mmCIF file with all atom_site columns, C-alpha atoms in Angstrom:
data_model
loop_
_atom_site.group_PDB
_atom_site.id
_atom_site.type_symbol
_atom_site.label_atom_id
_atom_site.label_alt_id
_atom_site.label_comp_id
_atom_site.label_asym_id
_atom_site.label_entity_id
_atom_site.label_seq_id
_atom_site.pdbx_PDB_ins_code
_atom_site.Cartn_x
_atom_site.Cartn_y
_atom_site.Cartn_z
_atom_site.occupancy
_atom_site.B_iso_or_equiv
_atom_site.pdbx_formal_charge
_atom_site.auth_seq_id
_atom_site.auth_comp_id
_atom_site.auth_asym_id
_atom_site.auth_atom_id
_atom_site.pdbx_PDB_model_num
ATOM 1   C CA . MET A 1 1   ? 11.099  8.625   -4.125  1.00 53.00 ? 1   MET A CA 1
ATOM 2   C CA . ILE A 1 2   ? 12.153  8.985   -7.742  1.00 58.00 ? 2   ILE A CA 1
ATOM 3   C CA . ARG A 1 3   ? 9.375   9.509   -10.266 1.00 57.00 ? 3   ARG A CA 1
ATOM 4   C CA . THR A 1 4   ? 9.940   8.383   -13.815 1.00 63.00 ? 4   THR A CA 1
ATOM 5   C CA . PRO A 1 5   ? 7.263   8.260   -16.488 1.00 71.00 ? 5   PRO A CA 1
ATOM 6   C CA . GLY A 1 6   ? 4.915   5.428   -15.575 1.00 79.00 ? 6   GLY A CA 1
ATOM 7   C CA . THR A 1 7   ? 6.791   4.259   -12.445 1.00 81.00 ? 7   THR A CA 1
ATOM 8   C CA . LEU A 1 8   ? 7.596   5.202   -8.880  1.00 81.00 ? 8   LEU A CA 1
ATOM 9   C CA . ARG A 1 9   ? 10.998  4.194   -7.451  1.00 83.00 ? 9   ARG A CA 1
ATOM 10  C CA . GLN A 1 10  ? 12.066  4.089   -3.798  1.00 83.00 ? 10  GLN A CA 1
ATOM 11  C CA . SER A 1 11  ? 15.330  2.977   -2.199  1.00 84.00 ? 11  SER A CA 1
ATOM 12  C CA . ALA A 1 12  ? 15.098  0.365   0.534   1.00 87.00 ? 12  ALA A CA 1
ATOM 13  C CA . THR A 1 13  ? 17.321  -1.846  2.673   1.00 88.00 ? 13  THR A CA 1
ATOM 14  C CA . VAL A 1 14  ? 16.905  -5.628  2.902   1.00 90.00 ? 14  VAL A CA 1
ATOM 15  C CA . VAL A 1 15  ? 16.315  -6.608  6.552   1.00 91.00 ? 15  VAL A CA 1
ATOM 16  C CA . ARG A 1 16  ? 15.282  -10.280 6.215   1.00 91.00 ? 16  ARG A CA 1
ATOM 17  C CA . VAL A 1 17  ? 15.613  -12.915 3.511   1.00 91.00 ? 17  VAL A CA 1
ATOM 18  C CA . ASP A 1 18  ? 14.119  -16.388 3.227   1.00 89.00 ? 18  ASP A CA 1
ATOM 19  C CA . THR A 1 19  ? 13.394  -18.682 0.309   1.00 86.00 ? 19  THR A CA 1
ATOM 20  C CA . SER A 1 20  ? 9.966   -17.296 -0.614  1.00 86.00 ? 20  SER A CA 1
ATOM 21  C CA . GLU A 1 21  ? 10.032  -13.681 0.553   1.00 88.00 ? 21  GLU A CA 1
ATOM 22  C CA . ILE A 1 22  ? 12.207  -10.803 1.613   1.00 89.00 ? 22  ILE A CA 1
ATOM 23  C CA . GLU A 1 23  ? 11.482  -7.990  4.032   1.00 90.00 ? 23  GLU A CA 1
ATOM 24  C CA . VAL A 1 24  ? 12.726  -4.511  3.196   1.00 90.00 ? 24  VAL A CA 1
ATOM 25  C CA . GLU A 1 25  ? 12.732  -1.266  5.137   1.00 88.00 ? 25  GLU A CA 1
ATOM 26  C CA . VAL A 1 26  ? 11.902  1.931   3.307   1.00 85.00 ? 26  VAL A CA 1
ATOM 27  C CA . CYS A 1 27  ? 13.179  5.053   4.978   1.00 71.00 ? 27  CYS A CA 1
ATOM 28  C CA . ARG A 1 28  ? 12.876  8.657   3.902   1.00 64.00 ? 28  ARG A CA 1
ATOM 29  C CA . PRO A 1 29  ? 15.543  10.336  6.021   1.00 58.00 ? 29  PRO A CA 1
ATOM 30  C CA . GLU A 1 30  ? 15.769  13.360  3.697   1.00 61.00 ? 30  GLU A CA 1
ATOM 31  C CA . ALA A 1 31  ? 12.098  14.060  4.314   1.00 58.00 ? 31  ALA A CA 1
ATOM 32  C CA . CYS A 1 32  ? 12.059  13.096  7.994   1.00 62.00 ? 32  CYS A CA 1
ATOM 33  C CA . ALA A 1 33  ? 15.279  14.599  9.338   1.00 61.00 ? 33  ALA A CA 1
ATOM 34  C CA . ALA A 1 34  ? 14.043  18.164  9.807   1.00 63.00 ? 34  ALA A CA 1
ATOM 35  C CA . CYS A 1 35  ? 10.400  17.366  10.505  1.00 67.00 ? 35  CYS A CA 1
ATOM 36  C CA . LYS A 1 36  ? 9.096   18.451  13.911  1.00 63.00 ? 36  LYS A CA 1
ATOM 37  C CA . ALA A 1 37  ? 6.316   15.841  13.834  1.00 60.00 ? 37  ALA A CA 1
ATOM 38  C CA . LYS A 1 38  ? 8.510   12.820  13.091  1.00 59.00 ? 38  LYS A CA 1
ATOM 39  C CA . SER A 1 39  ? 7.968   11.262  16.523  1.00 62.00 ? 39  SER A CA 1
ATOM 40  C CA . VAL A 1 40  ? 4.208   10.949  15.912  1.00 59.00 ? 40  VAL A CA 1
ATOM 41  C CA . CYS A 1 41  ? 4.269   10.459  12.152  1.00 59.00 ? 41  CYS A CA 1
ATOM 42  C CA . SER A 1 42  ? 2.459   7.568   10.480  1.00 53.00 ? 42  SER A CA 1
ATOM 43  C CA . GLU A 1 43  ? 5.519   7.081   8.265   1.00 52.00 ? 43  GLU A CA 1
ATOM 44  C CA . GLY A 1 44  ? 7.277   5.507   11.232  1.00 48.00 ? 44  GLY A CA 1
ATOM 45  C CA . GLY A 1 45  ? 8.744   8.551   12.894  1.00 50.00 ? 45  GLY A CA 1
ATOM 46  C CA . GLY A 1 46  ? 11.714  8.557   10.570  1.00 51.00 ? 46  GLY A CA 1
ATOM 47  C CA . GLN A 1 47  ? 12.423  4.907   11.357  1.00 61.00 ? 47  GLN A CA 1
ATOM 48  C CA . GLY A 1 48  ? 11.173  3.548   8.060   1.00 69.00 ? 48  GLY A CA 1
ATOM 49  C CA . ARG A 1 49  ? 8.355   1.300   6.967   1.00 81.00 ? 49  ARG A CA 1
ATOM 50  C CA . ARG A 1 50  ? 8.814   -2.439  6.525   1.00 85.00 ? 50  ARG A CA 1
ATOM 51  C CA . MET A 1 51  ? 7.322   -4.351  3.623   1.00 84.00 ? 51  MET A CA 1
ATOM 52  C CA . THR A 1 52  ? 7.320   -8.062  2.834   1.00 85.00 ? 52  THR A CA 1
ATOM 53  C CA . LEU A 1 53  ? 7.724   -8.901  -0.848  1.00 85.00 ? 53  LEU A CA 1
ATOM 54  C CA . ALA A 1 54  ? 8.092   -12.055 -2.910  1.00 82.00 ? 54  ALA A CA 1
ATOM 55  C CA . ASN A 1 55  ? 11.704  -13.239 -3.286  1.00 82.00 ? 55  ASN A CA 1
ATOM 56  C CA . ASP A 1 56  ? 12.504  -13.330 -7.004  1.00 81.00 ? 56  ASP A CA 1
ATOM 57  C CA . GLY A 1 57  ? 15.701  -15.341 -6.463  1.00 80.00 ? 57  GLY A CA 1
ATOM 58  C CA . GLN A 1 58  ? 18.272  -12.648 -7.239  1.00 83.00 ? 58  GLN A CA 1
ATOM 59  C CA . GLY A 1 59  ? 20.343  -13.573 -4.175  1.00 85.00 ? 59  GLY A CA 1
ATOM 60  C CA . TYR A 1 60  ? 19.563  -10.722 -1.800  1.00 88.00 ? 60  TYR A CA 1
ATOM 61  C CA . ARG A 1 61  ? 21.593  -10.224 1.384   1.00 88.00 ? 61  ARG A CA 1
ATOM 62  C CA . VAL A 1 62  ? 20.574  -8.557  4.651   1.00 90.00 ? 62  VAL A CA 1
ATOM 63  C CA . GLY A 1 63  ? 21.768  -4.959  4.626   1.00 88.00 ? 63  GLY A CA 1
ATOM 64  C CA . GLU A 1 64  ? 21.813  -4.726  0.826   1.00 89.00 ? 64  GLU A CA 1
ATOM 65  C CA . GLN A 1 65  ? 20.366  -1.601  -0.806  1.00 88.00 ? 65  GLN A CA 1
ATOM 66  C CA . VAL A 1 66  ? 17.639  -2.279  -3.399  1.00 89.00 ? 66  VAL A CA 1
ATOM 67  C CA . THR A 1 67  ? 15.209  -0.189  -5.402  1.00 87.00 ? 67  THR A CA 1
ATOM 68  C CA . LEU A 1 68  ? 11.465  -0.850  -5.206  1.00 86.00 ? 68  LEU A CA 1
ATOM 69  C CA . VAL A 1 69  ? 9.616   -0.151  -8.447  1.00 86.00 ? 69  VAL A CA 1
ATOM 70  C CA . MET A 1 70  ? 5.858   0.215   -8.763  1.00 83.00 ? 70  MET A CA 1
ATOM 71  C CA . ARG A 1 71  ? 3.926   1.109   -11.882 1.00 82.00 ? 71  ARG A CA 1
ATOM 72  C CA . ARG A 1 72  ? 1.997   4.319   -11.451 1.00 80.00 ? 72  ARG A CA 1
ATOM 73  C CA . SER A 1 73  ? -1.203  2.544   -12.556 1.00 83.00 ? 73  SER A CA 1
ATOM 74  C CA . SER A 1 74  ? -0.816  0.057   -9.692  1.00 82.00 ? 74  SER A CA 1
ATOM 75  C CA . GLY A 1 75  ? -0.531  2.906   -7.217  1.00 80.00 ? 75  GLY A CA 1
ATOM 76  C CA . LEU A 1 76  ? -3.637  4.514   -8.638  1.00 86.00 ? 76  LEU A CA 1
ATOM 77  C CA . LYS A 1 77  ? -5.591  1.246   -8.334  1.00 89.00 ? 77  LYS A CA 1
ATOM 78  C CA . ALA A 1 78  ? -4.486  0.911   -4.709  1.00 87.00 ? 78  ALA A CA 1
ATOM 79  C CA . VAL A 1 79  ? -5.680  4.439   -3.911  1.00 90.00 ? 79  VAL A CA 1
ATOM 80  C CA . VAL A 1 80  ? -9.051  3.765   -5.552  1.00 92.00 ? 80  VAL A CA 1
ATOM 81  C CA . ILE A 1 81  ? -9.531  0.478   -3.658  1.00 93.00 ? 81  ILE A CA 1
ATOM 82  C CA . ALA A 1 82  ? -8.392  1.794   -0.270  1.00 91.00 ? 82  ALA A CA 1
ATOM 83  C CA . TYR A 1 83  ? -9.716  5.359   -0.263  1.00 94.00 ? 83  TYR A CA 1
ATOM 84  C CA . LEU A 1 84  ? -11.900 6.524   -3.138  1.00 96.00 ? 84  LEU A CA 1
ATOM 85  C CA . ALA A 1 85  ? -14.254 3.552   -3.461  1.00 96.00 ? 85  ALA A CA 1
ATOM 86  C CA . PRO A 1 86  ? -15.130 3.420   0.267   1.00 97.00 ? 86  PRO A CA 1
ATOM 87  C CA . VAL A 1 87  ? -15.774 7.177   0.412   1.00 97.00 ? 87  VAL A CA 1
ATOM 88  C CA . ALA A 1 88  ? -17.909 7.032   -2.728  1.00 97.00 ? 88  ALA A CA 1
ATOM 89  C CA . LEU A 1 89  ? -19.782 4.059   -1.279  1.00 96.00 ? 89  LEU A CA 1
ATOM 90  C CA . ILE A 1 90  ? -20.499 5.935   1.964   1.00 96.00 ? 90  ILE A CA 1
ATOM 91  C CA . VAL A 1 91  ? -21.725 9.054   0.173   1.00 96.00 ? 91  VAL A CA 1
ATOM 92  C CA . ALA A 1 92  ? -23.867 7.085   -2.291  1.00 97.00 ? 92  ALA A CA 1
ATOM 93  C CA . ALA A 1 93  ? -25.402 4.925   0.436   1.00 96.00 ? 93  ALA A CA 1
ATOM 94  C CA . LEU A 1 94  ? -26.199 7.861   2.708   1.00 95.00 ? 94  LEU A CA 1
ATOM 95  C CA . LEU A 1 95  ? -27.721 9.862   -0.138  1.00 95.00 ? 95  LEU A CA 1
ATOM 96  C CA . GLY A 1 96  ? -29.708 6.846   -1.295  1.00 96.00 ? 96  GLY A CA 1
ATOM 97  C CA . PHE A 1 97  ? -31.040 6.125   2.183   1.00 96.00 ? 97  PHE A CA 1
ATOM 98  C CA . GLN A 1 98  ? -31.871 9.800   2.731   1.00 93.00 ? 98  GLN A CA 1
ATOM 99  C CA . THR A 1 99  ? -33.753 9.924   -0.584  1.00 95.00 ? 99  THR A CA 1
ATOM 100 C CA . ALA A 1 100 ? -35.631 6.747   0.367   1.00 96.00 ? 100 ALA A CA 1
ATOM 101 C CA . GLY A 1 101 ? -36.733 8.361   3.633   1.00 95.00 ? 101 GLY A CA 1
ATOM 102 C CA . VAL A 1 102 ? -34.832 6.031   5.977   1.00 96.00 ? 102 VAL A CA 1
ATOM 103 C CA . ASN A 1 103 ? -34.233 7.565   9.424   1.00 95.00 ? 103 ASN A CA 1
ATOM 104 C CA . GLU A 1 104 ? -30.698 8.762   10.174  1.00 94.00 ? 104 GLU A CA 1
ATOM 105 C CA . THR A 1 105 ? -29.765 6.066   12.682  1.00 95.00 ? 105 THR A CA 1
ATOM 106 C CA . SER A 1 106 ? -30.857 3.258   10.378  1.00 96.00 ? 106 SER A CA 1
ATOM 107 C CA . ALA A 1 107 ? -29.145 4.909   7.407   1.00 96.00 ? 107 ALA A CA 1
ATOM 108 C CA . ALA A 1 108 ? -25.894 5.186   9.353   1.00 95.00 ? 108 ALA A CA 1
ATOM 109 C CA . LEU A 1 109 ? -26.038 1.549   10.479  1.00 96.00 ? 109 LEU A CA 1
ATOM 110 C CA . LEU A 1 110 ? -26.922 0.291   6.998   1.00 96.00 ? 110 LEU A CA 1
ATOM 111 C CA . THR A 1 111 ? -24.129 2.367   5.484   1.00 96.00 ? 111 THR A CA 1
ATOM 112 C CA . LEU A 1 112 ? -21.684 0.935   8.012   1.00 96.00 ? 112 LEU A CA 1
ATOM 113 C CA . ALA A 1 113 ? -22.869 -2.575  7.123   1.00 97.00 ? 113 ALA A CA 1
ATOM 114 C CA . ILE A 1 114 ? -22.325 -1.858  3.412   1.00 96.00 ? 114 ILE A CA 1
ATOM 115 C CA . LEU A 1 115 ? -18.827 -0.586  4.162   1.00 96.00 ? 115 LEU A CA 1
ATOM 116 C CA . VAL A 1 116 ? -17.998 -3.686  6.208   1.00 97.00 ? 116 VAL A CA 1
ATOM 117 C CA . LEU A 1 117 ? -19.280 -5.850  3.342   1.00 97.00 ? 117 LEU A CA 1
ATOM 118 C CA . TYR A 1 118 ? -17.057 -3.905  0.902   1.00 97.00 ? 118 TYR A CA 1
ATOM 119 C CA . PHE A 1 119 ? -13.952 -4.560  3.011   1.00 96.00 ? 119 PHE A CA 1
ATOM 120 C CA . ILE A 1 120 ? -14.869 -8.243  3.416   1.00 97.00 ? 120 ILE A CA 1
ATOM 121 C CA . ILE A 1 121 ? -15.090 -8.524  -0.382  1.00 96.00 ? 121 ILE A CA 1
ATOM 122 C CA . VAL A 1 122 ? -11.729 -6.744  -0.756  1.00 95.00 ? 122 VAL A CA 1
ATOM 123 C CA . ARG A 1 123 ? -10.249 -9.148  1.808   1.00 94.00 ? 123 ARG A CA 1
ATOM 124 C CA . LEU A 1 124 ? -11.641 -12.176 -0.056  1.00 96.00 ? 124 LEU A CA 1
ATOM 125 C CA . LEU A 1 125 ? -10.206 -10.864 -3.342  1.00 93.00 ? 125 LEU A CA 1
ATOM 126 C CA . ARG A 1 126 ? -6.796  -9.952  -1.859  1.00 87.00 ? 126 ARG A CA 1
ATOM 127 C CA . GLY A 1 127 ? -4.966  -12.659 -3.813  1.00 86.00 ? 127 GLY A CA 1
ATOM 128 C CA . ARG A 1 128 ? -6.250  -11.294 -7.098  1.00 87.00 ? 128 ARG A CA 1
ATOM 129 C CA . ILE A 1 129 ? -5.605  -7.701  -6.006  1.00 85.00 ? 129 ILE A CA 1
ATOM 130 C CA . ASN A 1 130 ? -2.045  -8.551  -4.888  1.00 79.00 ? 130 ASN A CA 1
ATOM 131 C CA . ARG A 1 131 ? -1.283  -10.034 -8.325  1.00 79.00 ? 131 ARG A CA 1
ATOM 132 C CA . GLU A 1 132 ? -2.366  -6.785  -9.970  1.00 80.00 ? 132 GLU A CA 1
ATOM 133 C CA . LEU A 1 133 ? -0.689  -4.419  -7.510  1.00 78.00 ? 133 LEU A CA 1
ATOM 134 C CA . THR A 1 134 ? 2.900   -5.603  -7.677  1.00 78.00 ? 134 THR A CA 1
ATOM 135 C CA . ILE A 1 135 ? 6.083   -3.999  -6.431  1.00 81.00 ? 135 ILE A CA 1
ATOM 136 C CA . GLU A 1 136 ? 9.215   -5.187  -8.204  1.00 81.00 ? 136 GLU A CA 1
ATOM 137 C CA . ILE A 1 137 ? 12.685  -5.232  -6.662  1.00 81.00 ? 137 ILE A CA 1
ATOM 138 C CA . GLU A 1 138 ? 15.818  -4.149  -8.519  1.00 80.00 ? 138 GLU A CA 1
ATOM 139 C CA . LYS A 1 139 ? 19.334  -4.581  -7.215  1.00 78.00 ? 139 LYS A CA 1
ATOM 140 C CA . GLU A 1 140 ? 21.149  -1.292  -7.052  1.00 70.00 ? 140 GLU A CA 1
ATOM 141 C CA . ILE A 1 141 ? 24.218  -0.983  -9.289  1.00 65.00 ? 141 ILE A CA 1
ATOM 142 C CA . GLY A 1 142 ? 27.494  -1.471  -7.453  1.00 58.00 ? 142 GLY A CA 1
ATOM 143 C CA . GLN A 1 143 ? 26.094  -3.945  -4.916  1.00 50.00 ? 143 GLN A CA 1
#
């Protein structure tokens, strides 16, 4: 991954193309090659991670190398939505229920219900979130 001010860049290979979307595979062989845990890694065991993105009509071909570009602010928003907000919600709910004198079992169940509600809201707003958290595709020079 190449970091430039304000953006994150990652090389990828086009694995599928249709009129509205393309699928790319991101692989980090330089990071995975010597890793002893690659067979159980969440990054795909060195195989690469596939992503489906909107086709912007630049005439991509299967096997072509492209660069994925994401603004750093988009990445930060994604981290807040996926990780920080749920953790903060859990801590706040548990502390609030504890302060209110709710028993532990009820507090845990209510907190779980609040968390489920949060993820339902995120799911309902996914279209809006996807518009804000975009990954752009650039053709690599020499292709």
